[in-house]
Coordinates of C-alpha atoms in Angstrom, one line a residue:
M210 CA 4.2 9.3 0.4
I211 CA 6.3 9.6 3.7
G212 CA 7.3 6.3 5.1
V213 CA 9.2 5.0 8.2
Q214 CA 13.1 4.4 7.9
G215 CA 15.1 2.3 10.0
P216 CA 16.0 0.9 12.6
F217 CA 19.1 3.0 12.9
T218 CA 21.8 3.1 15.4
K219 CA 22.2 6.4 17.0
G220 CA 25.0 6.1 19.9
K221 CA 24.0 3.3 22.0
N222 CA 20.3 3.4 21.1
Q223 CA 18.2 2.3 18.2
I224 CA 15.8 4.5 16.3
Y225 CA 13.1 4.7 13.7
R226 CA 12.8 8.0 11.6
V227 CA 10.4 9.5 9.6
V228 CA 11.8 12.1 7.1
T229 CA 9.5 15.0 5.7
P230 CA 10.1 18.0 3.6
H231 CA 9.9 20.1 7.0
G232 CA 12.2 17.9 8.9
S233 CA 12.6 14.4 10.4
K234 CA 11.3 13.0 13.6
Q235 CA 13.2 10.1 15.6
F236 CA 11.4 7.5 17.6
S237 CA 13.6 5.6 20.2
I238 CA 13.3 2.0 20.7
N239 CA 14.4 2.1 24.3
K240 CA 12.0 4.9 25.2
A241 CA 9.1 3.4 23.1
G242 CA 9.5 0.0 25.0
G243 CA 10.5 -2.1 22.0
K244 CA 10.9 -2.2 18.2
R245 CA 7.2 -3.0 17.5
Q246 CA 6.0 0.0 19.6
A247 CA 8.6 2.3 18.1
K248 CA 7.9 1.4 14.6
K249 CA 4.0 1.8 15.4
L250 CA 4.5 5.4 16.9
A251 CA 6.7 6.4 13.7
Q252 CA 4.0 4.8 11.4
D253 CA 1.3 6.6 13.0
Y254 CA 3.2 9.9 12.7
A255 CA 4.0 9.1 8.9
N256 CA 0.3 8.6 8.4
E257 CA -0.8 11.6 10.0
Y258 CA 1.6 13.8 8.0
N259 CA 0.5 12.1 4.7
D260 CA -3.1 12.5 5.5
A261 CA -2.5 16.4 6.2
A262 CA -0.6 16.6 3.1
D263 CA -3.1 14.7 0.8
K264 CA -5.9 17.1 2.4
Q265 CA -3.7 20.2 1.6
T266 CA -3.2 19.2 -2.1
S267 CA -6.9 18.2 -2.8
H268 CA -7.6 21.8 -1.6
L269 CA -5.4 23.4 -4.3
L270 CA -5.9 20.9 -6.9
N271 CA -9.6 21.9 -6.9
M272 CA -9.0 25.5 -6.9
G273 CA -11.1 27.7 -9.0
A274 CA -11.4 31.4 -9.9
D275 CA -13.4 31.8 -6.5
Y276 CA -10.2 31.1 -4.7
T277 CA -8.5 34.3 -3.3
V278 CA -5.3 35.3 -1.2
A279 CA -7.5 34.8 1.9
D280 CA -7.9 31.2 1.1
I281 CA -4.2 30.7 0.4
I282 CA -3.6 32.1 4.1
R283 CA -6.6 30.0 5.5
I284 CA -5.2 26.8 3.8
F285 CA -1.5 27.7 5.1
E286 CA -2.8 28.2 8.6
D287 CA -4.7 25.0 8.8
Y288 CA -1.6 23.2 7.5
F289 CA 0.7 24.7 9.9
E290 CA -1.7 24.2 13.0
Q291 CA -1.6 20.4 11.8
L292 CA 2.2 20.5 11.9
E293 CA 2.0 22.0 15.4
N294 CA -0.1 19.2 16.5
L295 CA 2.4 16.8 15.1
G296 CA 5.1 18.5 17.4
K297 CA 6.9 20.3 14.3
R298 CA 6.5 23.8 15.2
A299 CA 6.3 25.9 18.3
D300 CA 2.8 27.0 19.5
T301 CA 4.0 30.6 19.0
S302 CA 5.0 30.2 15.4
L303 CA 1.2 30.2 13.9
G304 CA 0.6 33.2 16.2
T305 CA 3.4 35.1 14.6
Y306 CA 2.2 34.3 10.9
K307 CA -1.3 35.4 11.7
N308 CA 0.0 38.7 13.0
L309 CA 1.9 39.1 9.7
F310 CA -1.2 38.1 7.6
N311 CA -3.4 40.4 9.5
R312 CA -1.7 43.3 7.9
I313 CA -2.6 41.9 4.4
K314 CA -6.2 41.2 5.6
S315 CA -6.5 44.8 6.1
T316 CA -5.9 45.6 2.4
K317 CA -8.0 45.3 -0.5
Y318 CA -5.7 42.5 -1.8
I319 CA -6.9 39.9 0.6
D320 CA -10.0 39.3 -1.8
L321 CA -7.7 39.2 -4.9
P322 CA -8.1 35.9 -7.0
Y323 CA -5.2 33.9 -5.8
Q324 CA -3.5 33.6 -9.3
H325 CA -3.5 37.3 -9.8
I326 CA -1.0 37.8 -7.2
A327 CA 1.6 37.2 -10.0
E328 CA 0.6 40.7 -11.3
Q329 CA -0.1 42.6 -8.3
Y330 CA 2.3 41.6 -5.5
L331 CA 4.5 44.6 -5.9
D332 CA 1.2 46.9 -5.6
L333 CA 0.5 44.8 -2.3
E334 CA 3.9 45.6 -1.0
E335 CA 3.7 49.2 -1.8
C336 CA 0.2 49.3 -0.1
L337 CA 1.8 48.0 3.1
Y338 CA 4.3 50.9 3.0
I339 CA 1.5 53.4 2.5
N340 CA -0.4 52.1 5.5
G341 CA 2.5 52.9 7.6
W342 CA 4.6 49.6 7.9
G343 CA 8.2 50.0 7.9
H344 CA 10.9 48.2 5.8
D345 CA 11.3 45.3 8.1
A346 CA 7.7 44.8 8.8
V347 CA 7.0 44.7 4.9
S348 CA 9.8 42.3 4.5
K349 CA 8.4 39.9 7.0
T350 CA 4.9 40.2 5.7
M351 CA 5.7 39.6 2.1
K352 CA 8.1 36.9 2.7
A353 CA 5.5 35.0 4.9
L354 CA 2.9 35.3 2.2
K355 CA 5.4 33.9 -0.4
Y356 CA 6.0 31.1 1.9
A357 CA 2.3 30.5 2.2
Y358 CA 2.0 30.3 -1.4
R359 CA 5.0 27.7 -1.8
I360 CA 3.4 25.5 0.9
A361 CA -0.1 25.7 -0.5
T362 CA 1.1 25.0 -4.2
P363 CA 1.2 21.5 -5.0
K364 CA 4.4 20.0 -6.3
G365 CA 4.7 20.4 -10.2
I366 CA 2.8 23.6 -10.1
T367 CA 4.6 27.0 -9.9
S368 CA 3.7 29.3 -7.1
P369 CA 2.2 32.7 -8.5
M370 CA 4.7 34.2 -5.9
A371 CA 7.8 32.3 -7.3
S372 CA 9.4 35.2 -8.9
Y373 CA 8.8 37.7 -6.1
I374 CA 12.2 38.9 -4.4
F375 CA 12.5 41.3 -1.4
D376 CA 15.9 43.0 -1.6
N377 CA 16.9 43.6 2.0
G378 CA 19.9 45.5 0.9
A379 CA 17.8 47.9 -1.4
S380 CA 18.5 50.8 1.2
N381 CA 22.1 50.8 0.2
T382 CA 21.3 50.8 -3.6
D383 CA 21.0 54.6 -4.0
T384 CA 24.5 55.8 -2.4
D385 CA 27.7 56.9 -4.1
E386 CA 29.8 55.8 -1.3
D387 CA 28.8 52.1 -1.5
I388 CA 29.7 51.6 -5.1
N389 CA 31.9 48.6 -5.6
E390 CA 31.5 48.2 -9.3
V391 CA 30.5 50.7 -11.9
I392 CA 28.1 48.9 -14.2
I393 CA 27.0 50.8 -17.3
P394 CA 23.8 49.5 -19.3
T395 CA 24.3 49.4 -23.0
Q396 CA 21.9 51.4 -25.3
L397 CA 20.3 48.1 -26.2
E398 CA 19.7 46.9 -22.8
L399 CA 18.1 50.2 -22.0
E400 CA 15.7 50.0 -25.2
S401 CA 15.0 46.5 -24.3
I402 CA 13.9 47.5 -20.7
L403 CA 11.7 50.4 -22.1
K404 CA 9.9 48.1 -24.4
V405 CA 8.5 46.1 -21.5
A406 CA 7.7 48.9 -19.3
N407 CA 4.6 50.9 -19.3
P408 CA 4.7 54.9 -20.1
K409 CA 5.2 55.9 -16.5
W410 CA 8.2 53.7 -15.8
Q411 CA 9.6 54.4 -19.3
L412 CA 9.6 58.2 -18.4
F413 CA 11.3 57.3 -15.0
Y414 CA 14.1 55.4 -16.9
K415 CA 14.7 58.0 -19.3
L416 CA 14.9 60.7 -16.7
A417 CA 17.5 58.6 -14.8
A418 CA 19.4 58.0 -17.9
T419 CA 19.4 61.6 -19.2
T420 CA 19.7 63.4 -15.8
G421 CA 22.1 61.2 -13.5
M422 CA 19.5 61.9 -10.7
R423 CA 19.7 59.5 -7.7
V424 CA 16.4 57.3 -7.3
S425 CA 15.7 58.9 -4.2
E426 CA 15.8 62.2 -6.2
L427 CA 13.4 61.1 -8.9
R428 CA 11.1 59.6 -6.2
G429 CA 10.9 63.0 -4.7
L430 CA 10.8 65.1 -8.0
A431 CA 7.9 67.3 -8.2
F432 CA 6.7 69.4 -11.1
D433 CA 7.1 72.7 -9.1
N434 CA 10.9 72.0 -9.3
I435 CA 11.0 71.7 -13.0
D436 CA 11.7 75.0 -14.8
F437 CA 10.0 74.4 -18.1
A438 CA 10.5 77.8 -19.3
N439 CA 14.4 77.5 -19.2
N440 CA 14.5 73.8 -19.6
F441 CA 16.1 72.7 -16.2
I442 CA 15.4 70.2 -13.5
L443 CA 16.1 71.8 -10.2
V444 CA 17.1 69.2 -7.6
R445 CA 15.7 70.6 -4.4
Q446 CA 14.2 67.6 -2.5
Q447 CA 14.4 63.8 -2.3
A448 CA 12.2 60.9 -0.7
T449 CA 13.5 59.0 2.3
Q450 CA 13.9 55.3 2.4
N451 CA 10.3 54.5 2.4
F452 CA 8.2 57.4 1.0
K453 CA 8.6 60.7 2.9
L454 CA 9.8 64.0 1.3
T455 CA 12.5 66.1 2.7
T456 CA 14.6 69.0 1.5
K457 CA 17.7 67.5 3.1
L458 CA 19.7 66.1 0.1
K459 CA 22.5 63.7 0.2
T460 CA 25.3 66.2 -0.1
K461 CA 25.5 70.1 -0.2
K462 CA 26.4 69.9 -3.7
S463 CA 23.3 67.7 -4.5
N464 CA 21.3 71.1 -5.0
R465 CA 21.8 71.4 -8.4
D466 CA 20.4 72.3 -11.8
I467 CA 20.3 69.6 -14.5
P468 CA 19.4 70.3 -18.2
L469 CA 16.2 68.8 -19.3
H470 CA 16.1 66.8 -22.4
L471 CA 13.7 68.6 -24.8
G472 CA 12.1 65.2 -25.9
L473 CA 11.3 64.5 -22.3
K474 CA 10.0 67.9 -21.7
K475 CA 7.0 67.3 -23.9
L476 CA 6.3 64.0 -22.0
L477 CA 6.6 65.6 -18.6
L478 CA 4.0 68.6 -19.8
E479 CA 1.6 65.7 -21.1
L480 CA 2.0 64.0 -17.9
R481 CA 1.2 67.1 -15.9
N482 CA -2.0 67.6 -17.7
T483 CA -2.9 64.0 -17.3
L484 CA -2.6 64.3 -13.5
N485 CA -4.6 67.5 -13.5
I486 CA -1.8 69.5 -11.9
V487 CA -2.2 73.3 -12.3
P488 CA 1.1 74.7 -13.8
N489 CA 3.0 77.4 -12.0
I490 CA 4.6 80.3 -14.0
G491 CA 8.1 79.0 -14.4
H492 CA 8.9 77.1 -11.2
N493 CA 8.2 77.3 -7.5
S494 CA 11.5 75.8 -6.1
Q495 CA 12.4 78.8 -4.4
T496 CA 9.5 78.6 -1.8
K497 CA 10.3 76.9 1.5
G498 CA 9.1 73.3 2.4
V499 CA 8.7 70.1 0.3
K500 CA 6.6 70.3 -2.9
T501 CA 3.8 67.6 -3.2
N502 CA 2.8 67.6 -6.8
L503 CA 5.0 64.6 -7.6
V504 CA 6.0 63.5 -11.2
F505 CA 5.7 59.7 -10.1
P506 CA 3.2 59.7 -7.3
T507 CA 1.6 56.4 -5.7
S508 CA -2.2 55.9 -6.1
V509 CA -2.6 58.0 -3.2
G510 CA -0.3 60.8 -4.1
T511 CA 2.6 59.6 -2.0
A512 CA 6.4 59.1 -3.1
H513 CA 7.1 55.3 -4.1
S514 CA 9.0 53.3 -1.6
R515 CA 12.6 52.4 -2.7
Q516 CA 11.9 48.9 -2.4
H517 CA 9.0 49.2 -4.8
I518 CA 11.3 51.0 -7.4
W519 CA 13.9 48.2 -6.8
N520 CA 11.3 45.5 -7.5
V521 CA 9.7 47.0 -10.5
F522 CA 13.2 47.3 -12.1
E523 CA 14.0 43.8 -11.4
K524 CA 10.6 42.7 -12.9
H525 CA 11.3 44.7 -16.0
K526 CA 14.9 43.3 -16.4
Q527 CA 13.4 39.8 -16.3
A528 CA 10.6 40.5 -18.7
A529 CA 13.2 42.1 -21.2
S530 CA 15.8 39.1 -20.6
V531 CA 18.4 41.7 -19.6
N532 CA 21.2 40.2 -17.5
L533 CA 22.1 43.4 -16.0
K534 CA 23.5 42.9 -12.4
G535 CA 23.3 46.7 -11.7
S536 CA 20.4 48.4 -9.6
M537 CA 18.7 51.5 -10.9
H538 CA 21.9 53.4 -10.0
C539 CA 23.3 51.9 -13.2
F540 CA 21.3 54.6 -15.2
R541 CA 23.5 57.4 -13.1
H542 CA 26.5 55.6 -14.2
M543 CA 25.3 55.7 -17.9
Y544 CA 24.6 59.4 -17.7
A545 CA 28.2 60.0 -16.2
S546 CA 29.7 58.0 -18.9
N547 CA 27.9 60.1 -21.6
L548 CA 29.1 63.3 -19.9
I549 CA 32.7 62.0 -19.8
D550 CA 32.4 61.6 -23.7
F551 CA 31.6 65.2 -23.8
H552 CA 34.6 65.9 -21.9
K553 CA 36.8 64.1 -24.2
H554 CA 35.4 66.1 -27.0
G555 CA 36.2 69.3 -25.2
K556 CA 32.5 70.2 -24.1
M557 CA 32.7 69.8 -20.5
S558 CA 35.4 69.9 -17.6
V559 CA 35.7 67.0 -15.1
L560 CA 34.7 69.6 -12.5
E561 CA 31.4 70.3 -14.4
I562 CA 30.7 66.6 -14.5
S563 CA 31.3 66.5 -10.7
N564 CA 28.9 69.4 -10.4
A565 CA 26.2 67.8 -12.6
L566 CA 26.3 64.6 -10.7
G567 CA 26.1 66.4 -7.4
H568 CA 29.0 64.6 -5.9
R569 CA 30.4 65.9 -2.6
S570 CA 33.8 66.6 -4.3
F571 CA 35.7 66.6 -7.4
T572 CA 38.1 64.1 -5.9
F573 CA 35.3 61.6 -5.4
T574 CA 34.1 62.0 -9.0
E575 CA 37.7 60.9 -10.1
E576 CA 37.8 58.0 -7.6
V577 CA 34.6 56.4 -9.1
Y578 CA 35.0 57.2 -12.8
G579 CA 38.7 57.7 -13.2
H580 CA 39.2 54.5 -15.2
L581 CA 36.6 56.3 -17.8
I582 CA 38.2 59.6 -17.6
Y583 CA 41.7 58.5 -17.9
P584 CA 41.6 55.0 -19.6
R585 CA 44.7 53.1 -20.0
S586 CA 44.3 52.8 -23.9
E587 CA 44.8 56.8 -24.0
R588 CA 47.9 56.5 -21.6
Q589 CA 50.1 54.7 -24.1
Q590 CA 52.6 57.7 -24.3
L591 CA 53.6 56.9 -20.7
V592 CA 54.4 53.4 -21.7
N593 CA 56.4 54.5 -24.6
D594 CA 58.3 57.1 -22.5
I595 CA 59.2 54.4 -19.8
S596 CA 60.4 51.9 -22.5
N597 CA 62.7 54.5 -24.1
A598 CA 64.0 56.2 -20.9
Q599 CA 67.8 55.8 -20.3
N600 CA 66.8 55.4 -16.6
F601 CA 65.0 52.0 -17.4
A602 CA 67.7 50.7 -20.0
F603 CA 68.5 47.9 -17.9
A604 CA 65.2 46.5 -18.7
N605 CA 66.0 45.8 -22.2

């Protein structure tokens, strides 16, 4: 229960204070005309707040299966309106939230049982993208819904959206130039993630780790750009930050042919049959324009948003109890490290590795993976040469 605190001295004045989880309000003794009147105003404010909180809690404690996302929004809006009446929120705040929630009200998820949002908030997020809302709009809408769930959930009960995270930096998780640290998953970490993923995402992760394709390239991968006859994936298009397809790739050298793992070839052919896609003879990558028969389409046939991929991966890491800091880009690093092992056994040159990764230059490949290509443990001869050289005899 919220109570009245004070009186306190603030400057030359005395005040009573009511502290709530949403902020504090002060009542000046001078302005109220005395201690008794100031304390009464403060107590009335506290009582109103407690009544509103009790009413809110009773709604949710009695929730049953018939409660929906719409009920969460309605309870939140009622609660927020009460705060506005108490002078704790600007009049425009509720209007802003209602505009955000209207985006959700236009989707089928508005009638979803309120508990089930835990399993489907990523689908709701992607639905907003498909409906044409941009990255910033989806971010604000989903964060508003999470806030509504938090407010509408009584203390001691975990909100169904507690684990939801919207990564505002996700637009930078697919670029080579933004690499600050090369994080390479272990075989065990990859296998753990595969165990908790469904077949669609298992294939997505396996392709990422065996081809080194950027996430944008995987999102835009079409069956017409897979040469099943010769076992190569032809990188000719990608998906933009949201879900649009384009033949404009990251660099000129991103246009490349990648060997297709024969184990994944079988899975891809099975998926093509499941999606009822009519196969072309060989491939159709030489025709102009984007190809729309995507390997990983959404429910309406478009490419997944980058944000959705990021959230799915985070959810799988959490379910697998894998403490991996890297984004999906880590599988590209994993692929590169395996190619470097081939290089050390004389099977590939560093230039071939650079071409396979679609890097803009050979120099960039050395900048990113130089510590793997030329590890210090294999440069001990230089240590011996310096130690034995007459020119450095003074160090002995």
